[in-house]
CSV table of C-alpha atoms and ligand atoms in Angstrom, one decimal:
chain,number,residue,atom,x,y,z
W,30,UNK,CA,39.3,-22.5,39.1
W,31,UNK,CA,42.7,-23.8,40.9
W,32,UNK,CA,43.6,-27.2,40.3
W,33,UNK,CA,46.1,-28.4,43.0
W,34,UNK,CA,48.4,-31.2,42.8
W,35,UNK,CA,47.0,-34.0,44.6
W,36,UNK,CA,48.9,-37.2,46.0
W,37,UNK,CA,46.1,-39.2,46.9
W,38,UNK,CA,46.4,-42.7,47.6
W,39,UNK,CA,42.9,-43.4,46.3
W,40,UNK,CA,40.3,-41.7,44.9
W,41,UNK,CA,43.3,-40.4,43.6
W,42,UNK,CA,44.1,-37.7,40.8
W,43,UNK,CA,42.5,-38.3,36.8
W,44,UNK,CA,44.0,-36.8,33.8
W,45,UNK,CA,42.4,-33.3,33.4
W,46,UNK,CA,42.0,-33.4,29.8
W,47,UNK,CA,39.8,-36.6,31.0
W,48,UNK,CA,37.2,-34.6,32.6
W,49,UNK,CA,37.2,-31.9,30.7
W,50,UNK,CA,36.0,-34.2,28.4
W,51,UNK,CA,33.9,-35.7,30.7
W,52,UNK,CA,32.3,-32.1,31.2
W,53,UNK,CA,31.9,-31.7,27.4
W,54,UNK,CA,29.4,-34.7,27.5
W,55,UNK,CA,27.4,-33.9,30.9
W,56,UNK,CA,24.3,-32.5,29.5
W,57,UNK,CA,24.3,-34.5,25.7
W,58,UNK,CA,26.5,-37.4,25.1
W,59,UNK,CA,27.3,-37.7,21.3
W,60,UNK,CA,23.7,-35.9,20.3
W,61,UNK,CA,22.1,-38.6,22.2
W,62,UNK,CA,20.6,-36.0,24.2
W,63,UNK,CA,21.5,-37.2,27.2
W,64,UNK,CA,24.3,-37.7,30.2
W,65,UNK,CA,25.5,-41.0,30.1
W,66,UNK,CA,24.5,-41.3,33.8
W,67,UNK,CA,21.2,-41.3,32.7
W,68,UNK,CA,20.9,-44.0,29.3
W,69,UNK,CA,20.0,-47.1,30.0
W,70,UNK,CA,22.3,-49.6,30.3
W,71,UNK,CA,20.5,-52.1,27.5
W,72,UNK,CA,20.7,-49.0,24.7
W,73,UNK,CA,22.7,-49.5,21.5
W,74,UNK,CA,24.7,-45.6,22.8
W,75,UNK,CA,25.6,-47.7,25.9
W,76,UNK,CA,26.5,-50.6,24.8
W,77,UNK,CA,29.1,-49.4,22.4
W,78,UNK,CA,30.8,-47.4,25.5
W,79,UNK,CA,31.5,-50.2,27.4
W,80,UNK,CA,32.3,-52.6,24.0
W,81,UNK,CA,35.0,-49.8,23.6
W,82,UNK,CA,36.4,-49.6,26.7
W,83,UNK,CA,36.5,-53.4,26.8
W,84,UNK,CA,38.8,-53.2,22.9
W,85,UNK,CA,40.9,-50.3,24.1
W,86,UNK,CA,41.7,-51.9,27.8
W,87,UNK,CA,42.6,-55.2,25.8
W,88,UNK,CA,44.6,-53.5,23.3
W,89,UNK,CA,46.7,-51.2,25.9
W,90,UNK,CA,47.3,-54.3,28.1
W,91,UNK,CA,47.8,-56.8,25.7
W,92,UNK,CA,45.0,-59.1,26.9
W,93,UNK,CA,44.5,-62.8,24.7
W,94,UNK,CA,41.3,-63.8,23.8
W,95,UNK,CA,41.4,-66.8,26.2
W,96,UNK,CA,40.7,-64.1,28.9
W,97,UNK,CA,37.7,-62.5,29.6
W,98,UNK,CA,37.3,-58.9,30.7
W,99,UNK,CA,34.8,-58.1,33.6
W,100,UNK,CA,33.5,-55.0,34.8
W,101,UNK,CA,32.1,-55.6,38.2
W,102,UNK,CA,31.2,-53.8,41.2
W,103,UNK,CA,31.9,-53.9,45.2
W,104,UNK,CA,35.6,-52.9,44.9
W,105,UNK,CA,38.8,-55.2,45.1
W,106,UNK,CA,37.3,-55.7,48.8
W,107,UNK,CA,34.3,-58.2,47.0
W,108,UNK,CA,37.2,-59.9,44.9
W,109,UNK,CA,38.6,-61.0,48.2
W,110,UNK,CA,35.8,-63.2,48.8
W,111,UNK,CA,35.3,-63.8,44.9
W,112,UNK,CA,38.8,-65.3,44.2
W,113,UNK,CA,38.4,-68.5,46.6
W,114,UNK,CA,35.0,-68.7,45.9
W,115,UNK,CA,35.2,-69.3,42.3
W,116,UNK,CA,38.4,-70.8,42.2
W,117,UNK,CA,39.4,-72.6,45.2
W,118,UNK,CA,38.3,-76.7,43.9
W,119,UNK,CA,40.5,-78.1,46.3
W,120,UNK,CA,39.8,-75.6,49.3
W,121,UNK,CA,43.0,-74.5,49.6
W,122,UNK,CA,45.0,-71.6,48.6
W,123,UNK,CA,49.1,-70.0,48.7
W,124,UNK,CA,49.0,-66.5,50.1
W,125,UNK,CA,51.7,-63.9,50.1
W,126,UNK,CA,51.4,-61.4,52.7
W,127,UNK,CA,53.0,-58.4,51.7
W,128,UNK,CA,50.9,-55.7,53.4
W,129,UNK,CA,47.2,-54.9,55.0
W,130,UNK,CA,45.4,-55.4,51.4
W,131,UNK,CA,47.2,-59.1,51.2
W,132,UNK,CA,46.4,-59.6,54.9
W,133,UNK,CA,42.6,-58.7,54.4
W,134,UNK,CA,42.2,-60.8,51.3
W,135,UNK,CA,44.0,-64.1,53.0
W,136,UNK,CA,41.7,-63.3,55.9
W,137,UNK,CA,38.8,-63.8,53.3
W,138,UNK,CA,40.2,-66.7,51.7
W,139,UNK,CA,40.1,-68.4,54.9
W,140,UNK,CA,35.9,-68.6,55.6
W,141,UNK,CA,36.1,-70.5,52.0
W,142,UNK,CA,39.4,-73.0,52.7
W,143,UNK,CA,42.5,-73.3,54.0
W,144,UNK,CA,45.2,-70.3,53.5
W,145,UNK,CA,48.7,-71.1,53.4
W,146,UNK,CA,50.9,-68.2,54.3
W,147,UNK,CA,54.1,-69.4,52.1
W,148,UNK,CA,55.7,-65.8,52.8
W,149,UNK,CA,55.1,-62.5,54.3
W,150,UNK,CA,57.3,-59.2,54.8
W,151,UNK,CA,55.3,-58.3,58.2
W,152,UNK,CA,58.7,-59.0,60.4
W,153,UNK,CA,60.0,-55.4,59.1
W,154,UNK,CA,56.6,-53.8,58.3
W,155,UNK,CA,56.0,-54.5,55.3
W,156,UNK,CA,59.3,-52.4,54.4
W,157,UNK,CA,60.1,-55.2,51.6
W,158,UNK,CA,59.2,-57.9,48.8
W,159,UNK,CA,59.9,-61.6,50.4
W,160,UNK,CA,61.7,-63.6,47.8
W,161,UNK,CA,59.2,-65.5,46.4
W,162,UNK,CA,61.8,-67.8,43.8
W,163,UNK,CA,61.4,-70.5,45.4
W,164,UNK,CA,58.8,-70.9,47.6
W,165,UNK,CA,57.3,-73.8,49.8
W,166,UNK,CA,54.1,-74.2,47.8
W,167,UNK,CA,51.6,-76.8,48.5
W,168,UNK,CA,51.0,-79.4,45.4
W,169,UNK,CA,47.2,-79.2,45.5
W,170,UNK,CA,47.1,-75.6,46.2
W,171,UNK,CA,44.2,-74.2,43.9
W,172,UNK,CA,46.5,-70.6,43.5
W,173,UNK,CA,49.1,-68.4,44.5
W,174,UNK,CA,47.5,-65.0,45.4
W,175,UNK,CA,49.8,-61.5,45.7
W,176,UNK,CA,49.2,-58.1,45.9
W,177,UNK,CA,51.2,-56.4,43.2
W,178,UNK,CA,51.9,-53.1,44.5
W,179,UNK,CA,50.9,-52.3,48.3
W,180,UNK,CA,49.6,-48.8,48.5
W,181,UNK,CA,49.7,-48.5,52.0
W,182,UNK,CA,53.9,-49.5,52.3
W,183,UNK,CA,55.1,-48.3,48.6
W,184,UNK,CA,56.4,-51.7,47.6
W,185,UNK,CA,56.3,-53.5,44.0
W,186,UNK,CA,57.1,-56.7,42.9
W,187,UNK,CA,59.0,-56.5,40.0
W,188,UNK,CA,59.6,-60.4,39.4
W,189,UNK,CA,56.3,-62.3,39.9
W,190,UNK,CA,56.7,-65.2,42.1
W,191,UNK,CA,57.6,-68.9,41.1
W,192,UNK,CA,54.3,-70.5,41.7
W,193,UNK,CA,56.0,-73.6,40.5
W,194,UNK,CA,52.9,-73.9,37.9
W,195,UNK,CA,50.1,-73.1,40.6
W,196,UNK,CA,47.5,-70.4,39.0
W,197,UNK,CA,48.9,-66.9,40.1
W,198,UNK,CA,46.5,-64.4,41.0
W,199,UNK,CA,46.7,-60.5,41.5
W,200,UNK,CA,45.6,-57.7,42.8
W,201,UNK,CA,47.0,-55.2,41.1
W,202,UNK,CA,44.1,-51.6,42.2
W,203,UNK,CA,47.1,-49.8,42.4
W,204,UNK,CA,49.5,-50.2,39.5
W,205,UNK,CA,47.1,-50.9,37.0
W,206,UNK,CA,47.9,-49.6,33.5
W,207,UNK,CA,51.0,-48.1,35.3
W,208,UNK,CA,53.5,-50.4,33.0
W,209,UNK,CA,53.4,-53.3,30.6
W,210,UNK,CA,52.4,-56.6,31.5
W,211,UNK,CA,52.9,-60.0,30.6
W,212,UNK,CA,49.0,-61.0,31.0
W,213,UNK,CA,49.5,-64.4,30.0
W,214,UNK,CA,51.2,-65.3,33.6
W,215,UNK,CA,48.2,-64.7,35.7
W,216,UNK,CA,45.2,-66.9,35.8
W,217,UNK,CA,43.2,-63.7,37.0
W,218,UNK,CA,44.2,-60.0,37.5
W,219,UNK,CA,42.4,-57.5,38.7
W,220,UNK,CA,42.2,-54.1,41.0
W,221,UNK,CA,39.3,-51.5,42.0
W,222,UNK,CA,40.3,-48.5,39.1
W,223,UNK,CA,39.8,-45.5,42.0
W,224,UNK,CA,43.7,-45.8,42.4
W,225,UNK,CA,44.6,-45.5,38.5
W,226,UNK,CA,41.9,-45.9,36.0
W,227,UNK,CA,38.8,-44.0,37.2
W,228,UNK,CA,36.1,-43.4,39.7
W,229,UNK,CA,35.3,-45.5,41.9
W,230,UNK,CA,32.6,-47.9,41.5
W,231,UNK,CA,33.8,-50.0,39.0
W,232,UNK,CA,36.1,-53.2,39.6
W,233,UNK,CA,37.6,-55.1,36.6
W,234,UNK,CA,38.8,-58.5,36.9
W,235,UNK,CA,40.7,-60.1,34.2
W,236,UNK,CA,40.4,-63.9,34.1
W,237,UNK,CA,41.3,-66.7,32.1
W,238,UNK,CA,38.3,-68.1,30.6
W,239,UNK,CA,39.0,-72.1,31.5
W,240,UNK,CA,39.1,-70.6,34.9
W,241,UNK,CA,35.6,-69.6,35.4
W,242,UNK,CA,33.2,-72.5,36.3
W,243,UNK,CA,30.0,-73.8,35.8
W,244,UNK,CA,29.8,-76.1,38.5
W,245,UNK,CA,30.0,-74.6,41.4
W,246,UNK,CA,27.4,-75.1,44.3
W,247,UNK,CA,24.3,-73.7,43.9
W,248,UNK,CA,24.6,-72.2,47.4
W,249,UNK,CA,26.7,-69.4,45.8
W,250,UNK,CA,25.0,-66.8,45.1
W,251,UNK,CA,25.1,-65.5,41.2
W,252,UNK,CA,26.0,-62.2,41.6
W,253,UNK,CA,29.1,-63.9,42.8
W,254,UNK,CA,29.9,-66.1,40.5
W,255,UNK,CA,32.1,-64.9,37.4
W,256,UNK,CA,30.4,-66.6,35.3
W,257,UNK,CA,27.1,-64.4,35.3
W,258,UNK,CA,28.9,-61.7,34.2
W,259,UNK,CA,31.4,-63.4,31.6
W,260,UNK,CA,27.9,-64.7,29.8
W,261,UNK,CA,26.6,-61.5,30.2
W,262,UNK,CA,29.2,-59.5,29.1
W,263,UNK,CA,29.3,-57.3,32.1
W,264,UNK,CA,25.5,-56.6,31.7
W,265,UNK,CA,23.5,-59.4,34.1
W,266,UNK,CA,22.3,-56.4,36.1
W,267,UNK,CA,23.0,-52.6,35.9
W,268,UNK,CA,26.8,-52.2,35.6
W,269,UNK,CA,28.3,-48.6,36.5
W,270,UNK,CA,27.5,-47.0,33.4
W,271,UNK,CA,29.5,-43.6,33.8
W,272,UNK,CA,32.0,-45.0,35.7
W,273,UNK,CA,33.2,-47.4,32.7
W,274,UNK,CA,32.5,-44.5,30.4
W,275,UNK,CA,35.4,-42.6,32.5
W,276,UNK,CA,37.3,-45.5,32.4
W,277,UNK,CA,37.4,-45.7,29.0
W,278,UNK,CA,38.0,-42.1,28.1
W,279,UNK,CA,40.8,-43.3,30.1
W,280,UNK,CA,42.3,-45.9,28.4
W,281,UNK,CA,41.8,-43.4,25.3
W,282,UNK,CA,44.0,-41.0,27.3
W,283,UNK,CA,46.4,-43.7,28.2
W,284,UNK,CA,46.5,-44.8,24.4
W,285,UNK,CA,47.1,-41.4,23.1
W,286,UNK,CA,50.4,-41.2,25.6
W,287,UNK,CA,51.6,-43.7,23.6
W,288,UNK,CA,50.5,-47.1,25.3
W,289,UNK,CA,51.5,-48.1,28.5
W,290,UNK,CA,55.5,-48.8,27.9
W,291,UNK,CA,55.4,-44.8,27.2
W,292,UNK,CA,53.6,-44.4,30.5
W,293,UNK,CA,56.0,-46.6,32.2
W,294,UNK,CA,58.6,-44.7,30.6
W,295,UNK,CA,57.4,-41.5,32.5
W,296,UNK,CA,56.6,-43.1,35.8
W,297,UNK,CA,60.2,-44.1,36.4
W,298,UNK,CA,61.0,-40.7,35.5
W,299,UNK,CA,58.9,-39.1,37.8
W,300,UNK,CA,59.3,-41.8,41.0
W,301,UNK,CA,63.1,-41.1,40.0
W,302,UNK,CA,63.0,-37.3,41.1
W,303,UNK,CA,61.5,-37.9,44.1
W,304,UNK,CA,63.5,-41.6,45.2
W,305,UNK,CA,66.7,-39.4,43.7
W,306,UNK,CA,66.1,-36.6,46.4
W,307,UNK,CA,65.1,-38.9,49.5
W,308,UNK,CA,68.3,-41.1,49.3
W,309,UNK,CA,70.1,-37.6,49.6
W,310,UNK,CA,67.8,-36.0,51.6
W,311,UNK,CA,69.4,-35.3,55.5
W,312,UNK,CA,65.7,-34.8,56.8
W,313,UNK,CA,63.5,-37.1,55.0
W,314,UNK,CA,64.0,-40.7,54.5
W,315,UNK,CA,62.0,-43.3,51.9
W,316,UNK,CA,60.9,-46.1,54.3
W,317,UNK,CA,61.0,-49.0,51.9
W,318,UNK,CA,64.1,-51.1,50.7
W,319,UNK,CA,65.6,-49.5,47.5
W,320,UNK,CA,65.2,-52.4,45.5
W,321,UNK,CA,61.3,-53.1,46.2
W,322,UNK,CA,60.2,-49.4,45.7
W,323,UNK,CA,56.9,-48.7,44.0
W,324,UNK,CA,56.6,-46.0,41.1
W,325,UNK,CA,53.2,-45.2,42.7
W,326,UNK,CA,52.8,-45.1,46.2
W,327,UNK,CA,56.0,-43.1,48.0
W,328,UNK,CA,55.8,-43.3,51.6
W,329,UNK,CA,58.6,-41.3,53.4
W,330,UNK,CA,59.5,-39.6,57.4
W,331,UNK,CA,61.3,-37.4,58.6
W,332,UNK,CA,62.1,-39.3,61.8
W,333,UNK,CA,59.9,-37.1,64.1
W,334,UNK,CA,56.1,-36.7,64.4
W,335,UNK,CA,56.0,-33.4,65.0
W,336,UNK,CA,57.5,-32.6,61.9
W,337,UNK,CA,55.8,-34.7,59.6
W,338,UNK,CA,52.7,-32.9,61.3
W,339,UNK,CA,54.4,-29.7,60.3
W,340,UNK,CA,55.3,-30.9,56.5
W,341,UNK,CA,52.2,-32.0,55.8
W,342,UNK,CA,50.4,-28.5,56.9
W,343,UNK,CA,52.6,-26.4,55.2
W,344,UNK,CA,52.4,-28.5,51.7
W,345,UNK,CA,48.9,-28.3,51.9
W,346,UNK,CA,49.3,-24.5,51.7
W,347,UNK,CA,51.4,-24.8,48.4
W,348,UNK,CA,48.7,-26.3,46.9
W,349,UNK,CA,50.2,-30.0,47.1
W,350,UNK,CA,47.6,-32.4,49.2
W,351,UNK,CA,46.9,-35.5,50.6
W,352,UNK,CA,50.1,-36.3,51.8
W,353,UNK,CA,49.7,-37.9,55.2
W,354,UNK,CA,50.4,-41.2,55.6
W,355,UNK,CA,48.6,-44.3,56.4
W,356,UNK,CA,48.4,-44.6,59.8
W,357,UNK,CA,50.2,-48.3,60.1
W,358,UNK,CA,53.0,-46.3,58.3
W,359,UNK,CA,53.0,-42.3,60.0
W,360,UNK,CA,54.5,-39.7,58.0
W,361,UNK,CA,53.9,-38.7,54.6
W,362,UNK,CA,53.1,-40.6,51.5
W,363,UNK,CA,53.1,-39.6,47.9
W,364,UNK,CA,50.5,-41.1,45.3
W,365,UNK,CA,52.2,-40.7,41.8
W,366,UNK,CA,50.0,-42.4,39.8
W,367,UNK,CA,49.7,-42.2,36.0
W,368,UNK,CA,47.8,-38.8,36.0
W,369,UNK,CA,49.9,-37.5,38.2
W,370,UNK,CA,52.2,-34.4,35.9
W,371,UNK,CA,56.3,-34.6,36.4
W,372,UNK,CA,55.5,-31.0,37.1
W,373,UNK,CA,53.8,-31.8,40.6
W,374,UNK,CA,56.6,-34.4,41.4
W,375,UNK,CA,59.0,-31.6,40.8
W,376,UNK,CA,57.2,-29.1,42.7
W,377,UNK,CA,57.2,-31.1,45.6
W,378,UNK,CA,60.8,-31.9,45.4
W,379,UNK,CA,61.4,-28.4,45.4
W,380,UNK,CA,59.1,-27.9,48.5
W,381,UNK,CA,61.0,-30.6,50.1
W,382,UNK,CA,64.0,-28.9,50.1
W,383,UNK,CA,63.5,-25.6,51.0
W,384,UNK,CA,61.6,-26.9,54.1
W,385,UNK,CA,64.6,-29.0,54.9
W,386,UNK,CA,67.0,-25.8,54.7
W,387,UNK,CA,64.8,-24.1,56.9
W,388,UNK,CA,64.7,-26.9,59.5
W,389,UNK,CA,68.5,-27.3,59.4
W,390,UNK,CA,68.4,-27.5,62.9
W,391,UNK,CA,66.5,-30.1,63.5
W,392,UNK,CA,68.7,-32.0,61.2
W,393,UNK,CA,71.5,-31.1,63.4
W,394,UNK,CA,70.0,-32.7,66.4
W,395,UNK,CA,68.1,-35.3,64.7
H,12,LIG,C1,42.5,-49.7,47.8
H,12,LIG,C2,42.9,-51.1,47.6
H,12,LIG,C3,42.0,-52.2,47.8
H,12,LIG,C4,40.6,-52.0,48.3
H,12,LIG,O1,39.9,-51.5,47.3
H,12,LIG,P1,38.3,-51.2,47.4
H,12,LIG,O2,37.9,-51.0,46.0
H,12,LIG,O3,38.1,-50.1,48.3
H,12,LIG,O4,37.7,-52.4,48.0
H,12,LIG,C5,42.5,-53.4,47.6
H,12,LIG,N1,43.8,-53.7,47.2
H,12,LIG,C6,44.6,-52.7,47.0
H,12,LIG,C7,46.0,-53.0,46.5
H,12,LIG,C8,44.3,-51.4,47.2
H,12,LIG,O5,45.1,-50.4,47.0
């Protein structure tokens, strides 16, 4: 067996000592005799899988009890239809557009009401975080929606926007669990876990319970409303059993690295040796503006195609993958999510270099 270091954007990299585990139960969870792929859903093993994962996810992030915590399914993609759906009273809604996910979800918003676009980073690609202090927000806007950390660019908010009291809403599929947060300034968080947290398969949305209504039309349909599964506890119809059962071996990972300021701790350090190395880098260059950077997502050039091309080949022999870029960006990208060791950060680094002393030249003409 040969593990490689792998930068995925998403499905992305899990903690190994998360599947071994995961491989310890296959064949007979706990002496129930059984995978937990294959327990029903309604059984007292079951049930106290997902109750855990529900304590230890509010305990690592802090969550009130004057939020309830959803397990759903249909990826962050569904909650794009599912935010102005269930929240939007006065049909209309504040959107920040900071990248394609943003985009896509504003997009959505707008079959349900009318979107707002109050500000938007697309004039330079994405490259940046608007400043979103003091925005131009509609008074009977129902929310403010951002994405917290765009995968595809590599950029982070790390102020929330002044929604000048306005419901804030995020998506945050890939920086979940990634650092502390303040909980208590969103109306409803939430992000697909393939990113961070687990396989995918399994969205959870975080929302303020006031928030979710009993009164909406009945033209909605119920697997769409957040208020079947808030009554049910995540269990109106068959949830994705394993996949919270990953998730919360997870969070018991995540807990044992000593909560998430300790894992925040370590993602600056490790987004530190590879952001340290690109400003001084003569061949490759970070494409985002220093001060917006993500501590997940790393997108970087080298300024020509054919060596990005090149780059990308010859980590892939080193046993360091999945580091093209997005398309809408070119080059490479590195995923350094929570699971992600310092070690493969490092090893990269170090691959960096020695492929930029051995294309000198091209530096030269470059
Ligand atoms: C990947 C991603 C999505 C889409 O997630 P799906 O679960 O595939 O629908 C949405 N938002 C962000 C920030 C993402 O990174």
């Amino acid at each position: 067996m040969s593990r490689v270091y792998n930068f995925s954007a998403g499905p992305a990299v899990l903690p190994e000592e998360v599947l071994k585990q995961c491989a310890e139960d296959m064949l007979d969870y706990k002496g129930s005799g059984m995978s937990v792929m294959e327990m029903s859903h309604r059984g007292k093993v079951y049930d106290s899988i997902i109750k855990e994962a529900e304590k230890d996810l509010r305990e690592l992030m802090g969550i009130p009890d004057d939020y309830a915590v959803l397990f759903l399914q249909g990826g962050a993609s569904t909650q794009f239809a599912m935010i102005p759906l269930n929240l939007m009273k006065n049909h209309k809604a504040a959107y920040i557009v900071t990248g394609q996910w943003a985009k896509k979800a504003a997009a959505e918003a707008k079959k349900f009401g009318e979107v707002d676009v109050v500000a938007s980073s697309a004039d330079q690609n994405f490259s940046y975080i608007p400043d979103v202090s003091d925005l131009d927000i509609p008074e009977d806007a129902d929310y403010v929606y951002i994405c917290e950390n765009n995968t595809i660019y590599g950029t982070e908010y790390f102020e929330l926007p002044n929604t000048k009291g306005h419901i804030l809403v995020a998506d945050i599929s890939s920086n979940f669990l990634s650092r502390p947060v303040d909980v208590t300034k969103y109306g409803v968080i939430y992000g697909g876990v393939q990113k961070n947290v687990g396989p995918a398969g399994v969205t959870i949305v975080i929302i303020r319970k006031d928030l979710i209504r009993d009164d909406l039309p009945e033209s909605v349909p119920t697997m769409l409303k957040y208020k079947t599964h808030a009554d049910a506890d995540s269990l109106y119809n068959t949830p994705p059993c394993w996949n919270i059962y990953v998730c919360g071996l997870v969070f018991k990972w995540l807990k044992e690295q000593g909560g998430l300021e300790a894992v925040a701790v370590k993602n600056e350090e490790k987004a530190k040796v590879l952001y340290d190395f690109l400003d001084q880098s003569k061949l490759f260059k970070g494409t985002v503006q220093a001060k917006d950077r993500s501590f997940m997502n790393v997108p970087f050039v080298t300024g020509s195609d054919e060596l990005d091309k090149e780059f990308v080949k010859a980590t892939e022999a080193e046993g360091l993958v999945s580091l093209k870029g997005h398309r809408s960006v070119g080059g490479m990208r590195a995923s350094i999510y929570n699971a992600m060791p310092k070690e493969g950060v490092e090893k990269l680094v170090a691959f960096m270099k020695k492929f930029e002393e051995e294309h000198a030249e091209d530096v030269n003409n470059a």
